[in-house]
Coordinates of C-alpha atoms in Angstrom, one line a residue:
M1 CA 40.4 54.1 78.5
E2 CA 42.7 56.7 77.0
A3 CA 46.1 55.5 75.7
D4 CA 48.1 57.7 77.9
S5 CA 46.3 56.5 81.1
I6 CA 47.0 52.8 80.7
S7 CA 49.3 51.0 83.1
L8 CA 50.1 47.3 82.5
L9 CA 52.1 45.9 85.4
S10 CA 53.2 42.4 86.1
P11 CA 53.9 41.5 89.7
I12 CA 57.2 39.6 90.4
G13 CA 57.2 39.7 94.2
Y14 CA 59.4 40.2 97.2
Q15 CA 63.1 39.2 96.6
S16 CA 66.4 39.6 98.5
S17 CA 69.6 40.6 96.8
D18 CA 73.2 41.8 97.3
C19 CA 73.5 45.5 98.0
G20 CA 74.8 47.7 95.2
Y21 CA 75.9 50.5 97.5
C22 CA 77.9 48.9 100.3
K23 CA 78.8 45.9 98.0
S24 CA 77.5 43.4 100.6
K25 CA 77.4 39.9 99.2
D26 CA 75.0 38.3 101.7
E27 CA 71.7 39.3 100.2
S28 CA 71.3 42.2 102.7
S29 CA 68.8 44.1 100.6
A30 CA 65.2 43.3 99.6
C31 CA 62.5 44.9 97.4
Y32 CA 59.1 44.1 96.0
Y33 CA 59.4 44.1 92.2
A34 CA 57.1 44.4 89.2
T35 CA 57.6 44.9 85.5
C36 CA 55.6 47.2 83.2
R37 CA 54.8 47.2 79.5
L38 CA 53.0 50.5 79.8
L39 CA 53.0 53.0 82.7
S40 CA 51.0 56.2 82.9
V41 CA 52.7 59.2 84.3
D42 CA 49.9 59.5 86.9
T43 CA 50.3 55.9 88.1
Y44 CA 54.1 56.3 88.3
Q45 CA 53.7 59.6 90.2
T46 CA 51.5 57.7 92.7
L47 CA 54.1 54.9 93.0
V48 CA 57.0 57.3 93.5
D49 CA 55.1 58.9 96.3
R50 CA 54.9 55.5 98.0
G51 CA 58.6 54.8 97.8
W52 CA 58.9 53.2 94.3
R53 CA 61.5 53.8 91.6
R54 CA 62.0 52.4 88.1
S55 CA 65.0 51.0 86.3
G56 CA 64.0 50.6 82.6
S57 CA 60.8 48.7 82.7
L58 CA 61.5 47.2 86.2
V59 CA 59.8 49.1 89.1
Y60 CA 60.6 48.3 92.7
K61 CA 59.8 49.3 96.3
P62 CA 62.6 48.7 98.8
D63 CA 62.1 47.1 102.2
V64 CA 63.5 50.1 104.0
F65 CA 63.2 48.4 107.4
R66 CA 65.5 45.5 106.7
A67 CA 68.0 46.9 104.2
C68 CA 71.7 47.3 105.1
C69 CA 71.5 50.7 103.3
P70 CA 67.9 52.0 103.7
H71 CA 66.6 53.9 100.6
Y72 CA 64.5 57.0 101.4
T73 CA 62.6 58.8 98.7
I74 CA 63.4 62.6 98.8
R75 CA 62.0 65.6 97.0
L76 CA 62.9 69.3 96.8
P77 CA 60.2 72.0 96.4
V78 CA 62.0 74.0 93.7
A79 CA 60.4 77.3 94.5
S80 CA 62.1 77.1 97.9
L81 CA 65.5 76.1 96.6
V82 CA 68.4 77.7 98.5
T83 CA 71.7 77.3 96.7
T84 CA 75.0 76.9 98.5
R85 CA 78.2 78.7 97.7
D86 CA 79.7 75.5 96.1
Q87 CA 76.7 75.1 93.8
R88 CA 76.7 78.7 92.7
Q89 CA 80.5 78.5 92.1
A90 CA 80.0 75.4 89.9
L91 CA 77.5 77.2 87.7
N92 CA 79.6 80.4 87.4
R93 CA 82.8 78.5 86.7
W94 CA 81.1 76.6 83.8
N95 CA 79.6 79.7 82.4
K96 CA 82.9 81.5 82.5
Y97 CA 84.6 78.6 80.6
V98 CA 81.9 78.5 77.9
L99 CA 81.7 82.2 77.4
G100 CA 85.4 83.1 77.8
E101 CA 87.0 86.3 79.2
S102 CA 86.9 88.1 75.9
Y103 CA 83.1 87.7 75.7
I104 CA 82.6 88.7 79.3
Q105 CA 84.7 91.9 78.9
E106 CA 83.1 92.9 75.6
V107 CA 79.6 92.4 76.9
S108 CA 80.5 94.4 80.0
Q109 CA 81.7 97.3 77.9
R110 CA 78.9 97.3 75.2
F111 CA 76.0 96.4 77.5
P112 CA 76.7 97.8 80.9
K113 CA 74.4 96.8 83.8
T114 CA 72.1 99.4 85.3
K115 CA 72.4 100.3 88.9
E116 CA 69.2 98.3 89.6
E117 CA 70.7 95.2 88.0
K118 CA 73.9 95.6 90.0
A119 CA 72.1 96.0 93.2
R120 CA 69.8 93.0 92.6
Q121 CA 72.8 90.8 91.7
K122 CA 74.7 91.9 94.7
H123 CA 71.9 91.0 97.2
A124 CA 70.3 88.0 95.5
F125 CA 71.4 85.1 93.3
D126 CA 69.3 85.0 90.1
F127 CA 69.1 81.3 89.8
L128 CA 67.4 80.9 86.5
H129 CA 69.4 83.6 84.8
V130 CA 72.7 82.0 85.9
V131 CA 71.6 78.5 84.9
H132 CA 70.9 79.7 81.3
E133 CA 73.5 82.4 81.1
A134 CA 75.9 80.5 78.8
E135 CA 73.3 79.0 76.5
K136 CA 73.0 80.1 72.9
Q137 CA 69.6 81.7 73.3
S138 CA 70.8 83.9 76.2
L139 CA 73.8 85.4 74.5
K140 CA 74.4 89.0 73.7
P141 CA 75.4 89.7 70.0
V142 CA 79.0 88.9 70.9
E143 CA 80.9 85.7 69.9
P144 CA 81.6 83.4 72.9
V145 CA 84.6 81.0 73.1
H146 CA 82.2 78.0 72.9
R147 CA 78.7 77.2 71.8
F148 CA 76.6 75.6 74.6
E149 CA 73.2 74.2 74.0
V150 CA 70.8 72.1 76.1
S151 CA 67.8 70.3 74.6
L152 CA 65.0 68.1 75.8
D153 CA 64.9 65.1 73.4
E154 CA 62.8 61.9 73.4
D155 CA 64.5 59.0 75.1
T156 CA 65.3 57.2 71.9
F157 CA 68.6 55.3 71.2
T158 CA 71.4 56.8 69.1
E159 CA 74.9 55.6 68.5
E160 CA 76.1 59.0 69.8
K161 CA 74.3 58.6 73.1
F162 CA 75.5 55.0 73.5
L163 CA 79.2 56.0 73.0
L164 CA 78.8 58.7 75.7
Y165 CA 77.2 56.2 78.0
K166 CA 80.1 53.7 77.3
D167 CA 82.7 56.3 78.1
Y168 CA 81.0 57.2 81.4
Q169 CA 80.5 53.6 82.6
I170 CA 84.2 52.7 81.8
N171 CA 85.8 55.9 83.2
V172 CA 83.5 56.8 86.1
H173 CA 82.0 53.5 87.2
H174 CA 85.0 51.5 86.1
D175 CA 82.9 48.9 84.2
K176 CA 84.7 46.5 81.9
P177 CA 84.0 47.2 78.2
S178 CA 82.7 43.6 77.9
E179 CA 80.0 44.5 80.4
I180 CA 78.6 47.3 78.3
S181 CA 76.2 46.7 75.4
Q182 CA 73.8 48.6 73.2
S183 CA 71.0 46.3 74.4
G184 CA 71.8 47.0 78.0
F185 CA 71.8 50.8 77.4
K186 CA 68.5 50.6 75.5
R187 CA 66.9 48.5 78.3
F188 CA 68.2 50.8 81.1
L189 CA 67.9 54.3 79.7
C190 CA 66.0 54.3 76.5
S191 CA 62.4 53.6 75.4
S192 CA 60.9 54.0 78.8
P193 CA 57.5 52.3 79.5
L194 CA 56.1 55.7 80.6
N195 CA 53.4 57.1 78.3
R196 CA 54.7 60.3 76.8
C197 CA 52.1 63.1 76.5
T198 CA 51.5 66.8 76.8
R199 CA 49.0 68.5 79.2
K200 CA 47.9 71.9 80.1
K201 CA 49.2 73.2 83.4
N202 CA 48.7 76.7 84.6
G203 CA 47.7 77.7 81.1
K204 CA 50.8 76.3 79.3
D205 CA 51.7 73.0 77.6
V206 CA 53.7 70.8 79.8
K207 CA 55.6 67.7 78.6
L208 CA 55.2 64.4 80.5
G209 CA 57.0 61.1 80.1
S210 CA 60.7 60.2 79.8
Y211 CA 63.2 62.4 78.1
H212 CA 66.9 62.8 77.5
Q213 CA 68.2 66.3 78.5
C214 CA 71.2 66.6 76.1
Y215 CA 74.1 68.9 76.7
R216 CA 76.2 69.9 73.6
L217 CA 79.3 71.9 73.5
D218 CA 80.4 73.1 70.0
G219 CA 78.0 70.5 68.6
R220 CA 79.5 67.6 70.6
L221 CA 77.3 65.6 72.9
I222 CA 79.0 65.9 76.3
A223 CA 76.3 64.9 78.9
I224 CA 72.8 63.5 79.2
G225 CA 70.3 63.8 82.0
V226 CA 67.8 60.9 81.8
L227 CA 64.5 62.4 83.3
D228 CA 61.0 61.3 84.0
L229 CA 58.6 64.3 83.8
L230 CA 55.6 63.6 86.0
P231 CA 52.5 65.5 86.8
H232 CA 54.1 67.3 89.8
A233 CA 57.7 66.4 89.5
V234 CA 60.9 66.2 87.5
S235 CA 62.4 62.9 88.5
G236 CA 66.1 62.3 87.8
V237 CA 66.8 58.8 86.6
Y238 CA 70.4 58.9 85.7
F239 CA 73.1 61.3 84.6
I240 CA 76.1 60.6 82.3
Y241 CA 78.9 62.9 81.1
H242 CA 82.2 62.5 79.2
Q243 CA 85.4 62.1 81.2
D244 CA 86.9 65.1 79.4
F245 CA 84.6 67.3 81.5
E246 CA 85.0 65.6 84.9
K247 CA 86.6 68.7 86.5
W248 CA 83.5 70.9 85.9
S249 CA 81.3 69.4 88.7
F250 CA 78.7 68.2 86.3
G251 CA 76.8 66.5 89.1
K252 CA 76.1 69.9 90.6
L253 CA 75.5 71.5 87.2
S254 CA 72.9 68.8 86.2
A255 CA 71.1 69.0 89.6
M256 CA 70.8 72.8 89.2
R257 CA 69.6 72.5 85.7
E258 CA 67.0 69.8 86.5
A259 CA 65.7 71.9 89.4
A260 CA 65.5 74.8 87.0
L261 CA 63.4 72.7 84.6
A262 CA 61.1 71.8 87.4
L263 CA 60.7 75.4 88.4
E264 CA 60.2 76.8 84.9
G265 CA 57.9 74.0 83.8
G266 CA 55.7 74.3 86.9
Y267 CA 56.4 70.7 88.0
E268 CA 56.7 71.9 91.6
F269 CA 59.2 69.3 92.9
Y270 CA 62.5 67.8 91.9
Y271 CA 63.0 64.2 92.9
M272 CA 66.7 63.1 93.0
G273 CA 65.9 59.4 93.6
Y274 CA 66.8 57.7 96.8
Y275 CA 68.7 59.4 99.7
I276 CA 71.0 56.8 101.4
H277 CA 72.3 58.4 104.6
S278 CA 74.9 55.7 105.2
C279 CA 76.3 55.9 101.6
V280 CA 78.7 58.9 100.8
K281 CA 77.9 58.6 97.1
M282 CA 74.2 59.1 97.8
K283 CA 74.3 61.3 100.9
Y284 CA 75.3 64.4 98.8
K285 CA 71.6 64.8 97.7
G286 CA 70.9 66.2 101.2
E287 CA 73.1 69.2 100.2
Y288 CA 70.2 70.5 98.0
K289 CA 67.9 72.3 100.4
P290 CA 65.2 72.1 101.5
Q291 CA 64.8 68.4 101.0
Y292 CA 61.9 66.4 102.3
V293 CA 62.1 62.7 103.2
L294 CA 59.2 60.3 102.6
D295 CA 58.2 58.5 105.8
P296 CA 58.2 54.8 104.8
E297 CA 55.4 54.0 107.2
S298 CA 52.9 56.9 106.9
Y299 CA 53.9 58.3 103.5
E300 CA 54.2 61.8 105.0
W301 CA 56.9 64.2 103.9
N302 CA 59.3 65.3 106.6
L303 CA 61.9 68.0 106.4
L304 CA 65.5 66.7 106.3
D305 CA 66.6 68.9 109.2
D306 CA 69.1 68.5 112.0
R307 CA 66.7 66.4 114.1
L308 CA 66.1 63.9 111.3
R309 CA 69.8 63.8 110.4
G310 CA 70.6 63.1 114.0
L311 CA 68.3 60.1 114.1
L312 CA 69.7 58.8 110.8
D313 CA 73.2 59.1 112.3
K314 CA 72.2 56.9 115.2
Q315 CA 69.8 54.5 113.7
K316 CA 69.8 52.5 110.5
Y317 CA 66.1 52.8 110.0
V318 CA 64.0 55.9 110.9
S319 CA 60.3 56.6 110.6
L320 CA 59.2 59.8 112.3
S321 CA 55.7 58.5 112.5
V322 CA 56.9 55.6 114.6
E323 CA 59.2 57.8 116.7
E324 CA 56.3 60.1 117.5
G325 CA 54.0 57.3 118.2
K326 CA 51.6 58.0 115.4
K327 CA 51.9 54.6 113.9
S328 CA 52.6 51.4 115.8
T329 CA 53.5 48.7 113.3
R330 CA 56.9 48.6 115.1
T331 CA 57.5 48.5 118.7
S332 CA 60.7 50.5 118.0
S333 CA 62.3 51.8 114.9
E334 CA 65.7 51.6 116.6
D335 CA 65.7 47.8 117.1
L336 CA 65.6 46.2 113.6
G337 CA 64.7 42.8 115.1
E338 CA 61.5 44.0 116.8
V339 CA 58.6 43.4 114.4
T340 CA 55.1 42.8 115.6
G341 CA 54.7 39.2 116.6
Y342 CA 58.0 37.7 115.2
Q343 CA 61.7 38.2 114.5
L344 CA 62.8 38.5 110.9
P345 CA 65.5 41.2 110.7
S346 CA 67.3 39.8 107.7
P347 CA 66.1 40.5 104.1
K348 CA 67.1 36.9 103.1
E349 CA 65.2 35.5 106.1
A350 CA 62.2 37.5 105.2
A351 CA 62.3 36.5 101.5
D352 CA 62.8 32.8 102.4
A353 CA 60.1 32.7 105.0
G354 CA 57.3 32.4 102.5
L355 CA 55.1 34.7 104.5
S356 CA 52.7 37.1 102.8
L357 CA 53.8 40.7 102.7
L358 CA 50.7 41.5 104.6
S359 CA 52.2 39.6 107.6
L360 CA 55.9 40.4 107.0
G361 CA 56.1 43.8 108.6
M362 CA 57.4 45.7 105.5
P363 CA 57.1 49.5 106.0
G364 CA 54.0 51.0 104.5
I365 CA 52.3 47.7 103.9
P366 CA 48.9 47.2 105.6
D367 CA 47.7 44.1 107.2
A368 CA 45.0 42.0 105.5
T369 CA 42.1 43.5 107.4
T370 CA 43.2 47.1 106.6
L371 CA 43.9 46.2 103.0
E372 CA 40.5 44.8 102.4
K373 CA 38.9 47.9 103.8
E374 CA 41.0 50.1 101.5
I375 CA 40.8 48.1 98.3
I376 CA 38.2 45.8 96.8
L377 CA 40.6 43.3 95.4
G378 CA 38.1 41.5 93.2
E379 CA 37.3 44.8 91.3
M380 CA 41.0 45.2 90.2
K381 CA 41.5 44.6 86.5
V382 CA 43.5 41.8 84.8
A383 CA 44.5 41.4 81.2
I384 CA 43.8 38.0 79.7
G385 CA 44.3 36.5 76.3
S386 CA 47.4 36.1 74.1
G387 CA 47.4 39.8 73.1
R388 CA 45.8 41.1 76.3
S389 CA 42.7 41.3 74.1
M390 CA 40.3 41.2 77.1
I391 CA 40.3 43.2 80.3
V392 CA 38.2 41.7 83.2
Q393 CA 37.9 42.1 86.9
F394 CA 39.5 39.4 89.1
E395 CA 36.2 38.5 90.6
D396 CA 35.1 37.3 87.2
L397 CA 37.7 34.6 87.2
Q398 CA 36.6 31.1 88.3
T399 CA 39.7 30.6 90.5
W400 CA 39.4 33.9 92.3
D401 CA 37.4 32.7 95.3
D402 CA 39.6 29.6 95.8
G403 CA 42.5 31.7 97.2
D404 CA 43.2 33.6 100.4
V405 CA 44.8 37.0 100.8
L406 CA 47.4 35.6 103.1
D407 CA 48.4 32.8 100.8
G408 CA 51.1 34.2 98.6
T409 CA 51.0 31.2 96.3
S410 CA 47.3 31.8 95.3
L411 CA 46.1 34.3 92.8
K412 CA 44.2 36.3 95.5
G413 CA 47.3 36.3 97.6
I414 CA 49.6 37.5 94.8
V415 CA 47.1 40.3 93.9
A416 CA 46.8 41.2 97.6
E417 CA 50.5 41.7 98.0
F418 CA 50.7 43.7 94.8
A419 CA 47.8 45.9 95.8
A420 CA 49.2 46.5 99.3
C421 CA 52.5 47.8 97.7
I422 CA 51.0 50.0 95.0
G423 CA 48.2 51.4 97.3
P424 CA 44.5 52.2 96.8
E425 CA 44.9 55.0 94.3
A426 CA 47.1 53.1 91.8
A427 CA 45.0 49.9 92.4
K428 CA 42.0 51.6 90.8
G429 CA 43.6 52.2 87.5
V430 CA 46.3 49.5 87.1
I431 CA 45.8 46.5 84.8
V432 CA 47.6 43.4 86.1
D433 CA 49.3 41.6 83.3
F434 CA 50.6 38.0 83.9
T435 CA 51.6 37.5 80.2
R436 CA 55.1 39.0 80.5

């Protein structure tokens, strides 16, 4: 097995917790969790397309049905991006600040635009040109007011990066200085478990893995976009900027630049993480159009249009496949208490019930019969030995046949829940690692 294709994951299980968005303190959120020592970009792409996200080496799949603030995976096909006036203004304002009036005037005089260029700019917004307009490599031979550079660096730790992170957490998120540590920064945003590699795509080398997109103004690090570059997506993990530049709408600038990276690199899609319709801080992602929302039941992508927004306005949980009668794991997506066969609307109740996920009614999770048709659990791989020195199939273990897929305390039950969450494609390649 090639090094960049290995994925070592350790199942943790289904757990409830307080919500980090509406600040609810009654364990009103729940996810299925796993940790990973190594994670191939192909496996992670598959997981993201089943509603998973990562935070450092922790990967998780939210229970969208029971959450107080349902998390919906969204993605933007970058070739179809339609920018808004606010987004264009943010780019133009920043470029004007970096270049300065003297640069703009001199360039206009020395390098006048042709009639064709003027006509093109009047009738269309040249997205990639404007994104890169103020960068060093795009300048005319005239001195700008500032030097602006953006580089794609490995996600390694430096003191410079940490100090920027600390400033952001204190001044934007209002964390206490005592809550911020180098170890926490490293764990959260550096040294990702994703295997970094380069592949050919459409005839050119494409970087895959985790990177820091570093923004420097006059040599000073002023912002970092933490990105996962996947086989068909640029996935935004986190973005930080210095408080000195808060007025420049760096949220918009970073989103535009990350979409541009996806477009230029041929990644096809830009994933902005989770869309939370009920949370103002996360709802802004819907302003980048056209966005598509992952159906938590069928894993189909649905356009975030007026119809879907209208349903999200009225209902806490929405699955268009349920609304349209394509899938019947719910009697109704409007009534959060109506789950096939039993009533478990609360995340804490669901976590405390001790039921297998295959019986719990979590969106996108098959029942036992369906799972065993989709995945041969005994053929999944497990690492054993102190140094994971041996990889075997679960069916080779003596205790394998003693368990039951619906017994979450047995080895077979634990593996069944994990397989149900990651899906058939990932289950073929993942190595389960219980030695964390």
